[in-house]
């Protein structure tokens, strides 16, 4: 028996979404609810996956199953594909399990050919409508199936409109459009070397294959990379009877949301275009009108739409993004899906859903994508600065962006990737601009509305967007944006405010955003649910305070090297490093002691009542010395003198200390075993700082952390040293203080020998940045600038291991280290510090590995709090 690949909408309610895709599942669901959905059937993602792996060949039985589903559809509709009296027209629509708006292909009006177009004109008495539909098919089919560039058709259409002296496509007559169809067929044949297939079954077969192929289109690939969606899922293909929004004034098409996707406000929000078909709304061909206009134009359909939208939201218990068409006054629902929205909107909506009793707080926590919270921390315009906008459009995605204006996606991608802030300026974006959007700070379009491509994608990515700035002339070729007599050229700095919908000249100052009340409410639910504690990596009192405001429950990593780098300290640090006699070195260290002490004191005070893990000096000493080449140059220019002698000594020492592989060299505890005085000084400073802060009632719980331990013996010796100094200090102060001593686990050997190491450690903190480098044997900088992009692109690995923990490899070491450490010392405190602490997928992993806390950079603390709660509620970090 062959597998089932085809399901009629009416029979598909129980079929899993992975097979039907989101669109197919939505259509099946709406059909079951008895909503007005055009009839049709879905070909599953499994068929696409099969085709993908066999050079485009369909699985056995698929063609026959399509034939019989089509025959049944023809029966139900009383129309036949290619019939010369009552032709059935269908759309062939892509639709993956995870929504990828606009990334794949859809073909409308399939089934038309010369004879059927004639028949349709006769049947409806409307030649304009029939040939308008046909020219759309020729264009879409030409583009999607035969690879003829859209512009070829667009130019012909534009020329014809000019010839007829009409501005809009709706101004063309039936005759004009029939002529245009003839021209389109010629352009099709010239562009592809084949004739447009007149046989509708051939059209269908080719269209289905093309939809399957569109899963592999470059832009779809880029989108999946950016959204962490697997390449293996495939798309479904939905065959759906056509309904026509292009049948005159009583018809139209639109998109709406059950709540405002930018702010979350509970209002019907959307756009509508009279006498138009499908793509016209999103493609920005004509600027659509706000949905309220439909109330006047088509009151009956509007009322039904409002009721249906409410019903769909209730049914799905989620904000819906809906496509609909009105054909001669009758409403049809074409798609419903969970709406992409800004983080701000998501929080507001979820909170209101809880208040309305629609969802529980658990569900609320699971509904928020932690990675999206990042957006809330995006800067806003500084309200105290007055700047006159040069133009206004629609505030399509909130937040402010500053950057150099660029006029095409390739430039945005290149300059953005090189680290420059750019704002992409387009007439309207298309799915092919996705790589540029990813790299841009924000986007401006002169065309298109709130549901245009740019607006939808920007909201999904949390980037500011100002859409439909109609007063701006954008000339892509000349790379200019002109408003009146103001000209913005490529590279000129501009600022956009995606909430107000304004465009300003120059780089205006931005201020940090606030998380707001909705976040506070949801974070409170998250905090009640999570088991993992969340700390921050902070090296300064300011960072510590910021982290606390964002909900950090301590510092998981306080690095001390920057304390050595400050301009006024560097000379002393160098003296300490260069000293050849112990006495000189001691003197330099004694000078550093009070400086370090005050650093610690301020940080401990900022974290009063909470744990602070201080890592003793980690980097190799030559990082504090001048560059070797620079020194050589300076030497060459210096006459013999005492100064020259000093420079020579310095150069010698730099040569001595320099290493082939500093990352694998004399750092961490290795350094301290050679020069114990440095750690001794740091510990003294820590104890004194802690006592001083405690004296003012600002005691933190101090944890001293030894970096880069590979052997238990290293830690045993370090612990002895640290304990000795602590005891000395406490004795001379006549005070008491609990200080715990632990180590970083950042070398594979340390993870493997965790049992022995635990004997000398009160806690472990997995340093996952170094552990990733040392496990994989490549340095982050070298990997990211050389081969990592290729690895990701070619699918050698799925995720950047420095951004999201390599669960199978590095993660395995974390698990081993945790298990062996705890087995040897029950109650051993376990945490991680490193960027992975703020990555939701990694946080879920650490929750599963049984760690006590994660520590990440301050601005990722809110993300980690939510991710930890979601993990406790069962969310995993596995990719979709
Ligand atoms: P996308 O995933 O890019 O939105 P769709 O498959 O939803 O692609 O279709 C593109 C456009 O065509 C949408 O506006 C949709 O509403 C419209 N459309 C699709 N199928 C039909 C149909 N059977 N009748 C009328 N319009 C349709
Ligand atoms: Mg759609
Ligand atoms: Mg390290």
PDB file of C-alpha atoms in Angstrom, residues 525-726:
ATOM      1  CA  UNK A 525       5.011  34.677  36.432  1.00  0.00           C
ATOM      2  CA  UNK A 526       8.253  33.409  34.944  1.00  0.00           C
ATOM      3  CA  UNK A 527      10.165  33.970  38.185  1.00  0.00           C
ATOM      4  CA  UNK A 528       7.623  31.930  40.138  1.00  0.00           C
ATOM      5  CA  UNK A 529       8.074  29.040  37.746  1.00  0.00           C
ATOM      6  CA  UNK A 530      11.762  28.746  37.096  1.00  0.00           C
ATOM      7  CA  UNK A 531      14.226  26.609  39.011  1.00  0.00           C
ATOM      8  CA  UNK A 532      17.421  28.012  37.477  1.00  0.00           C
ATOM      9  CA  UNK A 533      18.711  31.187  39.087  1.00  0.00           C
ATOM     10  CA  UNK A 534      19.825  33.924  36.730  1.00  0.00           C
ATOM     11  CA  UNK A 535      22.945  35.920  37.324  1.00  0.00           C
ATOM     12  CA  UNK A 536      24.828  38.396  35.189  1.00  0.00           C
ATOM     13  CA  UNK A 537      28.361  38.709  33.954  1.00  0.00           C
ATOM     14  CA  UNK A 538      29.410  42.145  35.176  1.00  0.00           C
ATOM     15  CA  UNK A 539      32.801  43.716  35.711  1.00  0.00           C
ATOM     16  CA  UNK A 540      31.811  47.175  36.856  1.00  0.00           C
ATOM     17  CA  UNK A 541      29.417  48.665  39.401  1.00  0.00           C
ATOM     18  CA  UNK A 542      27.368  50.214  36.567  1.00  0.00           C
ATOM     19  CA  UNK A 543      26.923  46.837  34.880  1.00  0.00           C
ATOM     20  CA  UNK A 544      26.088  45.307  38.224  1.00  0.00           C
ATOM     21  CA  UNK A 545      23.369  47.891  38.871  1.00  0.00           C
ATOM     22  CA  UNK A 546      21.934  47.538  35.377  1.00  0.00           C
ATOM     23  CA  UNK A 547      21.906  43.766  35.776  1.00  0.00           C
ATOM     24  CA  UNK A 548      20.070  44.046  39.074  1.00  0.00           C
ATOM     25  CA  UNK A 549      17.448  46.295  37.532  1.00  0.00           C
ATOM     26  CA  UNK A 550      16.912  43.676  34.863  1.00  0.00           C
ATOM     27  CA  UNK A 551      16.402  41.015  37.502  1.00  0.00           C
ATOM     28  CA  UNK A 552      19.835  39.464  37.962  1.00  0.00           C
ATOM     29  CA  UNK A 553      20.193  37.486  41.186  1.00  0.00           C
ATOM     30  CA  UNK A 554      23.905  37.984  41.520  1.00  0.00           C
ATOM     31  CA  UNK A 555      27.053  38.092  39.454  1.00  0.00           C
ATOM     32  CA  UNK A 556      28.178  34.806  37.974  1.00  0.00           C
ATOM     33  CA  UNK A 557      31.322  36.169  36.445  1.00  0.00           C
ATOM     34  CA  UNK A 558      33.201  39.268  37.506  1.00  0.00           C
ATOM     35  CA  UNK A 559      36.345  39.444  35.410  1.00  0.00           C
ATOM     36  CA  UNK A 560      39.257  41.305  36.872  1.00  0.00           C
ATOM     37  CA  UNK A 561      41.460  41.955  33.851  1.00  0.00           C
ATOM     38  CA  UNK A 562      39.847  45.242  32.876  1.00  0.00           C
ATOM     39  CA  UNK A 563      40.839  46.491  36.321  1.00  0.00           C
ATOM     40  CA  UNK A 564      44.413  46.101  35.154  1.00  0.00           C
ATOM     41  CA  UNK A 565      43.847  47.858  31.870  1.00  0.00           C
ATOM     42  CA  UNK A 566      42.736  51.313  33.048  1.00  0.00           C
ATOM     43  CA  UNK A 567      45.088  54.001  31.772  1.00  0.00           C
ATOM     44  CA  UNK A 568      46.430  55.099  35.155  1.00  0.00           C
ATOM     45  CA  UNK A 569      47.052  51.500  36.246  1.00  0.00           C
ATOM     46  CA  UNK A 570      48.714  50.090  33.191  1.00  0.00           C
ATOM     47  CA  UNK A 571      52.164  51.539  33.991  1.00  0.00           C
ATOM     48  CA  UNK A 572      52.031  49.939  37.447  1.00  0.00           C
ATOM     49  CA  UNK A 573      50.883  46.639  35.965  1.00  0.00           C
ATOM     50  CA  UNK A 574      53.770  46.769  33.520  1.00  0.00           C
ATOM     51  CA  UNK A 575      56.211  47.472  36.298  1.00  0.00           C
ATOM     52  CA  UNK A 576      54.877  44.448  38.101  1.00  0.00           C
ATOM     53  CA  UNK A 577      55.329  42.278  35.025  1.00  0.00           C
ATOM     54  CA  UNK A 578      58.781  43.598  34.174  1.00  0.00           C
ATOM     55  CA  UNK A 579      60.165  43.427  37.683  1.00  0.00           C
ATOM     56  CA  UNK A 580      63.121  41.116  37.931  1.00  0.00           C
ATOM     57  CA  UNK A 581      63.410  41.369  41.691  1.00  0.00           C
ATOM     58  CA  UNK A 582      60.755  40.199  44.102  1.00  0.00           C
ATOM     59  CA  UNK A 583      60.948  43.425  46.020  1.00  0.00           C
ATOM     60  CA  UNK A 584      60.104  45.498  42.972  1.00  0.00           C
ATOM     61  CA  UNK A 585      57.257  43.214  42.078  1.00  0.00           C
ATOM     62  CA  UNK A 586      55.885  43.373  45.608  1.00  0.00           C
ATOM     63  CA  UNK A 587      56.026  47.137  45.478  1.00  0.00           C
ATOM     64  CA  UNK A 588      54.048  47.274  42.250  1.00  0.00           C
ATOM     65  CA  UNK A 589      51.493  44.852  43.609  1.00  0.00           C
ATOM     66  CA  UNK A 590      51.164  46.907  46.765  1.00  0.00           C
ATOM     67  CA  UNK A 591      50.331  49.892  44.590  1.00  0.00           C
ATOM     68  CA  UNK A 592      47.631  47.946  42.771  1.00  0.00           C
ATOM     69  CA  UNK A 593      46.058  46.594  45.942  1.00  0.00           C
ATOM     70  CA  UNK A 594      44.040  49.647  47.023  1.00  0.00           C
ATOM     71  CA  UNK A 595      42.858  50.215  43.445  1.00  0.00           C
ATOM     72  CA  UNK A 596      41.539  46.689  43.195  1.00  0.00           C
ATOM     73  CA  UNK A 597      40.035  46.938  46.629  1.00  0.00           C
ATOM     74  CA  UNK A 598      37.938  49.936  45.689  1.00  0.00           C
ATOM     75  CA  UNK A 599      36.792  48.215  42.474  1.00  0.00           C
ATOM     76  CA  UNK A 600      35.550  45.243  44.452  1.00  0.00           C
ATOM     77  CA  UNK A 601      34.023  47.314  47.174  1.00  0.00           C
ATOM     78  CA  UNK A 602      31.819  49.163  44.693  1.00  0.00           C
ATOM     79  CA  UNK A 603      30.718  45.986  42.923  1.00  0.00           C
ATOM     80  CA  UNK A 604      29.948  44.173  46.172  1.00  0.00           C
ATOM     81  CA  UNK A 605      27.940  47.142  47.356  1.00  0.00           C
ATOM     82  CA  UNK A 606      25.927  47.163  44.134  1.00  0.00           C
ATOM     83  CA  UNK A 607      25.180  43.461  44.642  1.00  0.00           C
ATOM     84  CA  UNK A 608      24.580  43.597  48.388  1.00  0.00           C
ATOM     85  CA  UNK A 609      22.737  40.516  49.598  1.00  0.00           C
ATOM     86  CA  UNK A 610      23.497  38.540  46.444  1.00  0.00           C
ATOM     87  CA  UNK A 611      26.317  36.248  45.381  1.00  0.00           C
ATOM     88  CA  UNK A 612      29.261  37.651  43.426  1.00  0.00           C
ATOM     89  CA  UNK A 613      31.719  35.316  41.744  1.00  0.00           C
ATOM     90  CA  UNK A 614      35.069  36.991  41.206  1.00  0.00           C
ATOM     91  CA  UNK A 615      37.372  35.322  38.771  1.00  0.00           C
ATOM     92  CA  UNK A 616      41.026  35.898  39.471  1.00  0.00           C
ATOM     93  CA  UNK A 617      43.262  37.141  36.668  1.00  0.00           C
ATOM     94  CA  UNK A 618      42.956  35.027  33.545  1.00  0.00           C
ATOM     95  CA  UNK A 619      44.713  36.458  30.446  1.00  0.00           C
ATOM     96  CA  UNK A 620      48.395  35.968  29.672  1.00  0.00           C
ATOM     97  CA  UNK A 621      50.653  38.769  30.905  1.00  0.00           C
ATOM     98  CA  UNK A 622      51.834  39.953  27.516  1.00  0.00           C
ATOM     99  CA  UNK A 623      48.314  41.271  26.891  1.00  0.00           C
ATOM    100  CA  UNK A 624      49.247  44.094  29.230  1.00  0.00           C
ATOM    101  CA  UNK A 625      52.450  44.905  27.404  1.00  0.00           C
ATOM    102  CA  UNK A 626      52.866  46.970  24.264  1.00  0.00           C
ATOM    103  CA  UNK A 627      52.736  45.337  20.873  1.00  0.00           C
ATOM    104  CA  UNK A 628      55.987  43.716  19.723  1.00  0.00           C
ATOM    105  CA  UNK A 629      56.174  45.380  16.314  1.00  0.00           C
ATOM    106  CA  UNK A 630      55.319  48.784  17.688  1.00  0.00           C
ATOM    107  CA  UNK A 631      58.149  48.413  20.176  1.00  0.00           C
ATOM    108  CA  UNK A 632      60.604  47.418  17.455  1.00  0.00           C
ATOM    109  CA  UNK A 633      59.685  50.511  15.462  1.00  0.00           C
ATOM    110  CA  UNK A 634      60.080  52.721  18.521  1.00  0.00           C
ATOM    111  CA  UNK A 635      63.451  51.185  19.307  1.00  0.00           C
ATOM    112  CA  UNK A 636      64.706  51.792  15.793  1.00  0.00           C
ATOM    113  CA  UNK A 637      63.890  55.476  16.183  1.00  0.00           C
ATOM    114  CA  UNK A 638      65.479  55.947  19.600  1.00  0.00           C
ATOM    115  CA  UNK A 639      69.074  57.107  20.113  1.00  0.00           C
ATOM    116  CA  UNK A 640      71.173  55.274  22.707  1.00  0.00           C
ATOM    117  CA  UNK A 641      70.004  56.624  26.089  1.00  0.00           C
ATOM    118  CA  UNK A 642      68.601  55.383  29.382  1.00  0.00           C
ATOM    119  CA  UNK A 643      65.172  55.493  27.714  1.00  0.00           C
ATOM    120  CA  UNK A 644      66.469  53.217  24.972  1.00  0.00           C
ATOM    121  CA  UNK A 645      67.838  50.816  27.567  1.00  0.00           C
ATOM    122  CA  UNK A 646      64.402  50.704  29.191  1.00  0.00           C
ATOM    123  CA  UNK A 647      62.745  50.024  25.838  1.00  0.00           C
ATOM    124  CA  UNK A 648      65.209  47.232  25.182  1.00  0.00           C
ATOM    125  CA  UNK A 649      64.399  45.602  28.474  1.00  0.00           C
ATOM    126  CA  UNK A 650      60.721  45.883  27.666  1.00  0.00           C
ATOM    127  CA  UNK A 651      61.190  44.383  24.206  1.00  0.00           C
ATOM    128  CA  UNK A 652      63.116  41.491  25.703  1.00  0.00           C
ATOM    129  CA  UNK A 653      60.397  40.774  28.177  1.00  0.00           C
ATOM    130  CA  UNK A 654      57.709  40.984  25.495  1.00  0.00           C
ATOM    131  CA  UNK A 655      59.673  38.503  23.417  1.00  0.00           C
ATOM    132  CA  UNK A 656      60.049  36.208  26.417  1.00  0.00           C
ATOM    133  CA  UNK A 657      56.379  36.311  27.258  1.00  0.00           C
ATOM    134  CA  UNK A 658      54.945  36.126  23.798  1.00  0.00           C
ATOM    135  CA  UNK A 659      53.428  32.799  22.842  1.00  0.00           C
ATOM    136  CA  UNK A 660      52.547  30.875  19.712  1.00  0.00           C
ATOM    137  CA  UNK A 661      49.070  30.146  20.989  1.00  0.00           C
ATOM    138  CA  UNK A 662      48.204  32.581  23.735  1.00  0.00           C
ATOM    139  CA  UNK A 663      44.772  31.023  24.143  1.00  0.00           C
ATOM    140  CA  UNK A 664      46.482  27.776  25.089  1.00  0.00           C
ATOM    141  CA  UNK A 665      49.394  29.396  26.872  1.00  0.00           C
ATOM    142  CA  UNK A 666      50.364  30.796  30.239  1.00  0.00           C
ATOM    143  CA  UNK A 667      47.026  31.992  31.507  1.00  0.00           C
ATOM    144  CA  UNK A 668      44.638  31.405  34.346  1.00  0.00           C
ATOM    145  CA  UNK A 669      45.934  29.390  37.257  1.00  0.00           C
ATOM    146  CA  UNK A 670      49.081  28.539  35.282  1.00  0.00           C
ATOM    147  CA  UNK A 671      50.050  32.171  35.528  1.00  0.00           C
ATOM    148  CA  UNK A 672      49.343  32.160  39.232  1.00  0.00           C
ATOM    149  CA  UNK A 673      51.444  29.089  39.817  1.00  0.00           C
ATOM    150  CA  UNK A 674      54.375  30.999  38.301  1.00  0.00           C
ATOM    151  CA  UNK A 675      53.530  34.314  39.997  1.00  0.00           C
ATOM    152  CA  UNK A 676      51.471  33.624  43.126  1.00  0.00           C
ATOM    153  CA  UNK A 677      51.789  37.228  44.213  1.00  0.00           C
ATOM    154  CA  UNK A 678      49.180  38.397  41.716  1.00  0.00           C
ATOM    155  CA  UNK A 679      46.415  36.183  43.069  1.00  0.00           C
ATOM    156  CA  UNK A 680      47.481  36.877  46.623  1.00  0.00           C
ATOM    157  CA  UNK A 681      47.077  40.599  45.970  1.00  0.00           C
ATOM    158  CA  UNK A 682      43.697  40.079  44.317  1.00  0.00           C
ATOM    159  CA  UNK A 683      42.388  37.962  47.189  1.00  0.00           C
ATOM    160  CA  UNK A 684      43.584  40.541  49.692  1.00  0.00           C
ATOM    161  CA  UNK A 685      41.747  43.218  47.732  1.00  0.00           C
ATOM    162  CA  UNK A 686      38.605  41.090  47.605  1.00  0.00           C
ATOM    163  CA  UNK A 687      38.587  40.458  51.351  1.00  0.00           C
ATOM    164  CA  UNK A 688      39.271  44.070  52.199  1.00  0.00           C
ATOM    165  CA  UNK A 689      36.646  45.269  49.728  1.00  0.00           C
ATOM    166  CA  UNK A 690      34.132  42.811  51.114  1.00  0.00           C
ATOM    167  CA  UNK A 691      34.824  43.821  54.709  1.00  0.00           C
ATOM    168  CA  UNK A 692      34.512  47.493  53.841  1.00  0.00           C
ATOM    169  CA  UNK A 693      31.196  46.970  52.022  1.00  0.00           C
ATOM    170  CA  UNK A 694      29.922  44.726  54.809  1.00  0.00           C
ATOM    171  CA  UNK A 695      30.885  47.377  57.328  1.00  0.00           C
ATOM    172  CA  UNK A 696      28.379  49.662  55.633  1.00  0.00           C
ATOM    173  CA  UNK A 697      25.733  46.943  55.680  1.00  0.00           C
ATOM    174  CA  UNK A 698      26.312  46.096  52.009  1.00  0.00           C
ATOM    175  CA  UNK A 699      27.580  42.544  52.255  1.00  0.00           C
ATOM    176  CA  UNK A 700      27.561  40.349  49.188  1.00  0.00           C
ATOM    177  CA  UNK A 701      28.223  36.615  49.247  1.00  0.00           C
ATOM    178  CA  UNK A 702      31.723  36.328  47.887  1.00  0.00           C
ATOM    179  CA  UNK A 703      32.811  33.453  45.702  1.00  0.00           C
ATOM    180  CA  UNK A 704      36.403  33.346  44.491  1.00  0.00           C
ATOM    181  CA  UNK A 705      36.881  31.517  41.244  1.00  0.00           C
ATOM    182  CA  UNK A 706      40.101  30.025  39.875  1.00  0.00           C
ATOM    183  CA  UNK A 707      40.240  29.960  36.052  1.00  0.00           C
ATOM    184  CA  UNK A 708      41.577  27.382  33.627  1.00  0.00           C
ATOM    185  CA  UNK A 709      42.104  24.466  35.976  1.00  0.00           C
ATOM    186  CA  UNK A 710      42.987  21.185  34.262  1.00  0.00           C
ATOM    187  CA  UNK A 711      44.445  19.230  37.206  1.00  0.00           C
ATOM    188  CA  UNK A 712      43.030  18.838  40.681  1.00  0.00           C
ATOM    189  CA  UNK A 713      46.514  19.564  41.980  1.00  0.00           C
ATOM    190  CA  UNK A 714      46.423  23.032  40.436  1.00  0.00           C
ATOM    191  CA  UNK A 715      43.268  23.819  42.297  1.00  0.00           C
ATOM    192  CA  UNK A 716      44.552  22.273  45.540  1.00  0.00           C
ATOM    193  CA  UNK A 717      47.527  24.629  45.498  1.00  0.00           C
ATOM    194  CA  UNK A 718      45.455  27.643  44.504  1.00  0.00           C
ATOM    195  CA  UNK A 719      42.959  26.936  47.217  1.00  0.00           C
ATOM    196  CA  UNK A 720      45.726  26.720  49.769  1.00  0.00           C
ATOM    197  CA  UNK A 721      47.045  30.088  48.645  1.00  0.00           C
ATOM    198  CA  UNK A 722      43.631  31.733  48.655  1.00  0.00           C
ATOM    199  CA  UNK A 723      42.701  30.316  52.057  1.00  0.00           C
ATOM    200  CA  UNK A 724      45.977  31.459  53.532  1.00  0.00           C
ATOM    201  CA  UNK A 725      45.471  35.035  52.397  1.00  0.00           C
ATOM    202  CA  UNK A 726      41.852  35.080  53.528  1.00  0.00           C
TER     203      UNK A 726
END
